[in-house]
Tab-separated table of C-alpha atoms in Angstrom:
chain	number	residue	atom	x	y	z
A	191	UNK	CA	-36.203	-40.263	-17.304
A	192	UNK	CA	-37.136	-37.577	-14.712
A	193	UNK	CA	-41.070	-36.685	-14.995
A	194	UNK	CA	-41.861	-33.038	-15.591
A	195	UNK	CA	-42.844	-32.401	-11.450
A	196	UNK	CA	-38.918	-33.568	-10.780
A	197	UNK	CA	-37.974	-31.653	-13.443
A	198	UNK	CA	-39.735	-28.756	-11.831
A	199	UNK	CA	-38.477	-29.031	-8.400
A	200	UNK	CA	-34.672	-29.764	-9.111
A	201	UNK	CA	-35.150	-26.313	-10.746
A	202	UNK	CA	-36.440	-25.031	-7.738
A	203	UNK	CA	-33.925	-26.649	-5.677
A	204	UNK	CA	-31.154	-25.407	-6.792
A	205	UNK	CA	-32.359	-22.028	-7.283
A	206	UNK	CA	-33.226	-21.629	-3.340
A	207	UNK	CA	-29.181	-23.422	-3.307
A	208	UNK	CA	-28.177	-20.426	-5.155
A	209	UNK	CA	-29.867	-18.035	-2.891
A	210	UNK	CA	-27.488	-19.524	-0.130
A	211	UNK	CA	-24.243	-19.080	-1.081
A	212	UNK	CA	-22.595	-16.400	-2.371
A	213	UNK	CA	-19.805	-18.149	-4.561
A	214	UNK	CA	-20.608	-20.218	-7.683
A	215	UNK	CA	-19.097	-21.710	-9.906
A	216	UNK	CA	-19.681	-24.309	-12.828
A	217	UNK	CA	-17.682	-27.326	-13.556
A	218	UNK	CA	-17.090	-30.323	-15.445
A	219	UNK	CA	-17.216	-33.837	-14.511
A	220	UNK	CA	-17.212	-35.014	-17.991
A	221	UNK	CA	-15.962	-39.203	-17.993
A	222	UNK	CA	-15.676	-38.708	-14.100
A	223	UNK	CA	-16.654	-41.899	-12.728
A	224	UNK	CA	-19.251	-42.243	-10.396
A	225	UNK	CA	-17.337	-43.753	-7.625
A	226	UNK	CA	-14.562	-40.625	-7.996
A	227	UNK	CA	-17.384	-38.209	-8.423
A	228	UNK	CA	-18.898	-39.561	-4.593
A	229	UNK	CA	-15.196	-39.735	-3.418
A	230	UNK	CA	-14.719	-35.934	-4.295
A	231	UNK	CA	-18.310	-34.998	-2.785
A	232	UNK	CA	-17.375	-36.344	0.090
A	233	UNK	CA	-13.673	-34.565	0.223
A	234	UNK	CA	-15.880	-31.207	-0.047
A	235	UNK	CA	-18.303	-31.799	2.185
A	236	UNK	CA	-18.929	-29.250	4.748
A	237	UNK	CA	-17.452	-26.588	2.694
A	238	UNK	CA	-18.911	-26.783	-0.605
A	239	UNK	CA	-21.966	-28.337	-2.261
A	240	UNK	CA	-22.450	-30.137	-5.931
A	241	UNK	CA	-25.885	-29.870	-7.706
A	242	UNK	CA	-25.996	-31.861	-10.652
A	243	UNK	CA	-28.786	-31.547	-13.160
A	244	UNK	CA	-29.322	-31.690	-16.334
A	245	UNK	CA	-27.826	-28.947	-18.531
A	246	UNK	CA	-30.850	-27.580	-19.474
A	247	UNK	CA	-32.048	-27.404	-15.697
A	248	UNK	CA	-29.000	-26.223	-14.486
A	249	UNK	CA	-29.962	-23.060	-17.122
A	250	UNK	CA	-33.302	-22.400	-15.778
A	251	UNK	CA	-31.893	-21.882	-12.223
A	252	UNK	CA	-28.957	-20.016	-13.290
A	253	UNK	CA	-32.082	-17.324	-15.425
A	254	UNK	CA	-33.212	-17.180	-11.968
A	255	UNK	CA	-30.625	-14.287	-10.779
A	256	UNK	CA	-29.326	-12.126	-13.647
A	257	UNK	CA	-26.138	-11.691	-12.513
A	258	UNK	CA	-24.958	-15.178	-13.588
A	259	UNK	CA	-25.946	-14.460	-17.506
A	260	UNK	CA	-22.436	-14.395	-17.938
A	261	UNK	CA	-21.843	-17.717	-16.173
A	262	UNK	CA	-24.212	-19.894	-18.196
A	263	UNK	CA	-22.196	-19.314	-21.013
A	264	UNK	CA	-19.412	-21.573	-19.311
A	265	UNK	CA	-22.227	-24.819	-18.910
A	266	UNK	CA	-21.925	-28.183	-21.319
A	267	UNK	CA	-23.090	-31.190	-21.296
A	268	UNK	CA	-22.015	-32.948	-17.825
A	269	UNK	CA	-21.618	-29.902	-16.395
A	270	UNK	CA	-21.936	-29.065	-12.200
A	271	UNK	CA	-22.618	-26.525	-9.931
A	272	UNK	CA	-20.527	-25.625	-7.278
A	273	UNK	CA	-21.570	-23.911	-4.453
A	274	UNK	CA	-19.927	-22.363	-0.909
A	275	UNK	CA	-19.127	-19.305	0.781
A	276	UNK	CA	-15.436	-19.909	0.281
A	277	UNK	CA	-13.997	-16.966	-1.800
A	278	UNK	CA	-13.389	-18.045	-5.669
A	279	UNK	CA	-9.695	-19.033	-5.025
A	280	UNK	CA	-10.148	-21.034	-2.256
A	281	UNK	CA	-12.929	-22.820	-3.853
A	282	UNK	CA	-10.789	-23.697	-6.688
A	283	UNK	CA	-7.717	-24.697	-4.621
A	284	UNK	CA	-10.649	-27.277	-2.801
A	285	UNK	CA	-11.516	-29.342	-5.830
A	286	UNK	CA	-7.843	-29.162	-7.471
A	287	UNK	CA	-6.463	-30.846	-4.283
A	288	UNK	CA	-9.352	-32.926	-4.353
A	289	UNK	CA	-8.466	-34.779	-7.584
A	290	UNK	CA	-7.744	-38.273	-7.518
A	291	UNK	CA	-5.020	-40.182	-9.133
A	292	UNK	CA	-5.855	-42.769	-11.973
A	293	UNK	CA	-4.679	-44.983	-14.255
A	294	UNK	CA	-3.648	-44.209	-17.931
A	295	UNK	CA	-5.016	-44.824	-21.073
A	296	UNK	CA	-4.102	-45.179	-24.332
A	297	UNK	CA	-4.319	-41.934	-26.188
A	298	UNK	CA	-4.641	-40.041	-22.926
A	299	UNK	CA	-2.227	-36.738	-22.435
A	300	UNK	CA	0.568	-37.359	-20.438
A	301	UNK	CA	0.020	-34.574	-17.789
A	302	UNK	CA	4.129	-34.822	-16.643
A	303	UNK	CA	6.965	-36.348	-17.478
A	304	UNK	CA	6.037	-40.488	-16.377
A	305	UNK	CA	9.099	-41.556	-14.675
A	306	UNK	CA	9.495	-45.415	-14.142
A	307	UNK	CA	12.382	-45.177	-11.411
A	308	UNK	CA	15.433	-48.137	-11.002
A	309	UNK	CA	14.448	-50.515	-8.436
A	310	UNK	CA	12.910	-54.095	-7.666
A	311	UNK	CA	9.053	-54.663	-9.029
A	312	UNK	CA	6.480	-57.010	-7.700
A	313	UNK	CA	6.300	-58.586	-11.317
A	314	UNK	CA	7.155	-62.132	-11.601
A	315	UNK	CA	9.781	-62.905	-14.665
A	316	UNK	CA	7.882	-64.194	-17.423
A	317	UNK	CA	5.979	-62.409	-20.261
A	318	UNK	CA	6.278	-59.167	-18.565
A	319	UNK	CA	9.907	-58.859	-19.870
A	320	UNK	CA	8.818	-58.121	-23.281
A	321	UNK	CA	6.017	-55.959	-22.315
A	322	UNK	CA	9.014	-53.720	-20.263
A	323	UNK	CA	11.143	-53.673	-23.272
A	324	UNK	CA	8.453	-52.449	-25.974
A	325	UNK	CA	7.869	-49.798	-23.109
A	326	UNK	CA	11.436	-48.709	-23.688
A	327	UNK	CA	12.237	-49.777	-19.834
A	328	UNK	CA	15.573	-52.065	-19.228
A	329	UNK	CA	14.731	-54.665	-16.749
A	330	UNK	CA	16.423	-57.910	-15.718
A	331	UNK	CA	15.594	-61.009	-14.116
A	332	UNK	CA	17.561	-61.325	-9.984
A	333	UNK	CA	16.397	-63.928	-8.214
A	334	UNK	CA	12.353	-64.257	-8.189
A	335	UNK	CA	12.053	-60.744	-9.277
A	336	UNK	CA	12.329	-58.280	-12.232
A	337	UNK	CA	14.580	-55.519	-11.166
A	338	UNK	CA	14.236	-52.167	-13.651
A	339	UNK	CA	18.114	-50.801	-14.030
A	340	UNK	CA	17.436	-47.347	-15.362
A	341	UNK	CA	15.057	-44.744	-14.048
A	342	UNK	CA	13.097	-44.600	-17.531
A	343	UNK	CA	10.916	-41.663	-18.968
A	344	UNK	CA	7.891	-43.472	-20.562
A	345	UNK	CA	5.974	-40.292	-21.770
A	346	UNK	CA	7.212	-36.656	-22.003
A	347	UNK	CA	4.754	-33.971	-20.559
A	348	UNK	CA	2.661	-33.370	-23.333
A	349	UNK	CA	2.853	-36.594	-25.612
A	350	UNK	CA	0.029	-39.527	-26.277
A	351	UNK	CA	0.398	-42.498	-23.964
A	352	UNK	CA	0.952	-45.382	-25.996
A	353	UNK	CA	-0.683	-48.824	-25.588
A	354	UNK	CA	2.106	-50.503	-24.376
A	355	UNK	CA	3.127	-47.370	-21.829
A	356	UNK	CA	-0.185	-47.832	-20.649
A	357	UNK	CA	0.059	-51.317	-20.574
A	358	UNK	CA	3.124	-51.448	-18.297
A	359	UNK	CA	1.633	-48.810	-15.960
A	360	UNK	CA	-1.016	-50.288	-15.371
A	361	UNK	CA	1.053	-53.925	-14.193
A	362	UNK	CA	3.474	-51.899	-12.181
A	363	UNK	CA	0.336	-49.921	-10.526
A	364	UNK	CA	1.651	-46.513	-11.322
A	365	UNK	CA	-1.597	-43.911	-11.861
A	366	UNK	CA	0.043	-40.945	-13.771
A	367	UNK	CA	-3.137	-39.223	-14.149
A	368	UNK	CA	-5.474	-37.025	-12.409
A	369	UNK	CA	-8.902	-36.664	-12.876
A	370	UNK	CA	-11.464	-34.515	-11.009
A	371	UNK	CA	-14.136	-31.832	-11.162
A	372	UNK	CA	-12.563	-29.006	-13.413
A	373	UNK	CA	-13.256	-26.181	-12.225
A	374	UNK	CA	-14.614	-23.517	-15.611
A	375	UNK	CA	-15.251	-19.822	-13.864
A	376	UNK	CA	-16.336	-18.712	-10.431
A	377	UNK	CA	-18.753	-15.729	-9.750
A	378	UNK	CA	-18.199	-14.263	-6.535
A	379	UNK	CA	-19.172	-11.054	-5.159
A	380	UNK	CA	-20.192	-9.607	-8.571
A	381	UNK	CA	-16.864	-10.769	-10.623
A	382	UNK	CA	-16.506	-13.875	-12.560
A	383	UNK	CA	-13.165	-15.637	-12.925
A	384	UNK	CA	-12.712	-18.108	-15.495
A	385	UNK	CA	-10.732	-21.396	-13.876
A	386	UNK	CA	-6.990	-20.483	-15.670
A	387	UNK	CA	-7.354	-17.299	-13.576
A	388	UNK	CA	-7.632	-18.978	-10.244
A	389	UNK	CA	-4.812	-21.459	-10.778
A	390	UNK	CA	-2.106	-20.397	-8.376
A	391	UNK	CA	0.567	-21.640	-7.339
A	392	UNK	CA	0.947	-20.673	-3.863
A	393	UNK	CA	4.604	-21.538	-3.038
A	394	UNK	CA	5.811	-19.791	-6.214
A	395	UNK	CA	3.097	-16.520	-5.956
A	396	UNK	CA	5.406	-16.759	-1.747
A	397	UNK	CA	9.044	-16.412	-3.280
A	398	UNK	CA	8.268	-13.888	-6.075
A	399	UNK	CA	6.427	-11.517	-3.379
A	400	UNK	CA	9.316	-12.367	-1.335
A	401	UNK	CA	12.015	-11.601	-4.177
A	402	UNK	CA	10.468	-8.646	-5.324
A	403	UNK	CA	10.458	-6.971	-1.148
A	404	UNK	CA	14.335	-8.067	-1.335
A	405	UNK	CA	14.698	-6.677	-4.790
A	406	UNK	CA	12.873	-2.976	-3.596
A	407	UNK	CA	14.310	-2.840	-0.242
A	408	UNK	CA	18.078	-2.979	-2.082
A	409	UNK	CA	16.542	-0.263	-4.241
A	410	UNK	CA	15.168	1.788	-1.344
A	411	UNK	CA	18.730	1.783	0.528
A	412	UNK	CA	21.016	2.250	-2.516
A	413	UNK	CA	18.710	5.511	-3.502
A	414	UNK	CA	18.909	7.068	0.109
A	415	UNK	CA	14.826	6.100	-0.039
A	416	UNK	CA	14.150	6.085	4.158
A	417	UNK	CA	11.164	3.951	5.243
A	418	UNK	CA	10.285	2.088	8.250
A	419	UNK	CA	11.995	-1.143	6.131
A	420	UNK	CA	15.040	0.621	5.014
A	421	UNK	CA	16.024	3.250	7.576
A	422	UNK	CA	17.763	0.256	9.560
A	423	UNK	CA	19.913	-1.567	6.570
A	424	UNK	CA	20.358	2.361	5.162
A	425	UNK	CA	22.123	2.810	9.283
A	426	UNK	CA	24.279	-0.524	8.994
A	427	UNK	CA	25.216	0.145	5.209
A	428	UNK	CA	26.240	3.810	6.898
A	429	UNK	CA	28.039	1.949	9.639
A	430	UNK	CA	30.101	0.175	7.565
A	431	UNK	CA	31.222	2.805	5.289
A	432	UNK	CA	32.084	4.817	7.946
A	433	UNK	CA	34.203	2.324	9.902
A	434	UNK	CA	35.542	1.573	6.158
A	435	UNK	CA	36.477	4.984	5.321
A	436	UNK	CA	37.879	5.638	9.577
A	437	UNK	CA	40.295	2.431	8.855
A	438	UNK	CA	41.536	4.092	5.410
A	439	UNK	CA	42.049	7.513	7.548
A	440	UNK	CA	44.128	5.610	10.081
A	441	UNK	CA	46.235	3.556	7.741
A	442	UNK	CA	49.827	4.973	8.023
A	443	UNK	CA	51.228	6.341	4.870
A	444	UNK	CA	53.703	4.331	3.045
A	445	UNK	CA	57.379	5.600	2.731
């Protein structure tokens, strides 16, 4: 148990740490291992830094700046502080790519749909057969190998891994599961965003900014709206009409 003086300057610590940085944000590493939890360190080295502390001395050096009062309401028991000069998205994108994969549990969430795909295993026939089949997975025996002969959905997105999913996983070394440093809110410059905020998915946030230019440029040239973006398709949709309309004018009448 830490004596009152390390009590005392872990408090002091990280309040000089928060004086540093000018994004923070709290986090949970709740069941993290500590081999994960050094693994993840080390993936944000460089561009962010963990202080862990006890929650109660995580709390003193939070009362230290008064704009964070609203933070400390986001800090449990195992919680973290993260700290960087990365804006609040960024920082959150950094420790949700740095989660690691794991192995399932019994009772654990299943985060996706578990697909077992068709295809030769390094299982040996024996036992294992009957551990496949109360897994809901067809397998058969060719040669000195168990060969699965249907891609098989072990656990729907949403629904409790069973025993004997979890069993089967773990034998065919499949780690479903992600665990990590999650992320609770962010103050940075003056706002705080709670974690659900700052989960973005950057490919999709690319084709709906994308869709919606296509969607108001079509607007734009279809109203007779000029702009530096529509005054060229608004010339070629012009263009065409005109050569449209000149080819109806020549057309020779019909007898």
């Amino acid at each position: 148990m830490p004596s009152k003086q390390q009590k005392i300057d872990s408090v002091k610590n990280i309040s000089e740490d928060l004086k540093k940085f000018k994004t923070v944000a709290i986090a949970s590493n709740a069941s993290l291992p500590a081999k994960s939890y050094n693994q993840i360190k080390k993936k944000a080295s460089g561009k962010a830094k963990i202080d862990f502390a006890r929650h109660t001395l995580l709390l003193r050096a939070l009362d230290s700046k008064p704009e964070y009062a609203d933070l400390k309401k986001y800090l449990g028991n195992g919680s973290v502080l993260l700290l960087s000069d990365l804006d609040a998205f960024k920082l959150y994108k950094l420790f949700k790519q740095s989660k690691i994969q794991a192995a399932a549990k019994a009772g654990q969430i299943a985060p996706n749909d578990i697909v077992i795909p068709a295809g030769e295993t390094n299982l040996p026939p024996g036992p294992v057969l009957t551990d496949l089949k109360n897994a809901k997975i067809k397998a058969k025996i060719q040669g000195p190998k168990v060969v699965i002969t249907d891609d098989a959905v072990v656990a729907k997105k949403g629904e409790v891994i069973t025993p004997q999913v979890a069993n089967i996983l773990s034998k065919l070394g499949v780690k479903p599961m992600e665990i990590g440093l999650e992320v609770k809110a962010v103050f940075d410059n003056g706002m705080l965003y709670e974690g659900s905020v700052l989960d973005i998915d950057d490919e999709a946030v690319k084709n709906n900014l994308a869709l919606a230019y296509q969607q108001a440029l079509n607007l734009c040239v279809f109203a007779g709206i000029v702009n530096k973006d529509s005054v060229v398709p608004m010339i070629q949709k012009a263009s065409r009409e005109a050569n449209a309309l000149q080819s109806l004018v020549k057309e020779p009448a019909s007898n």
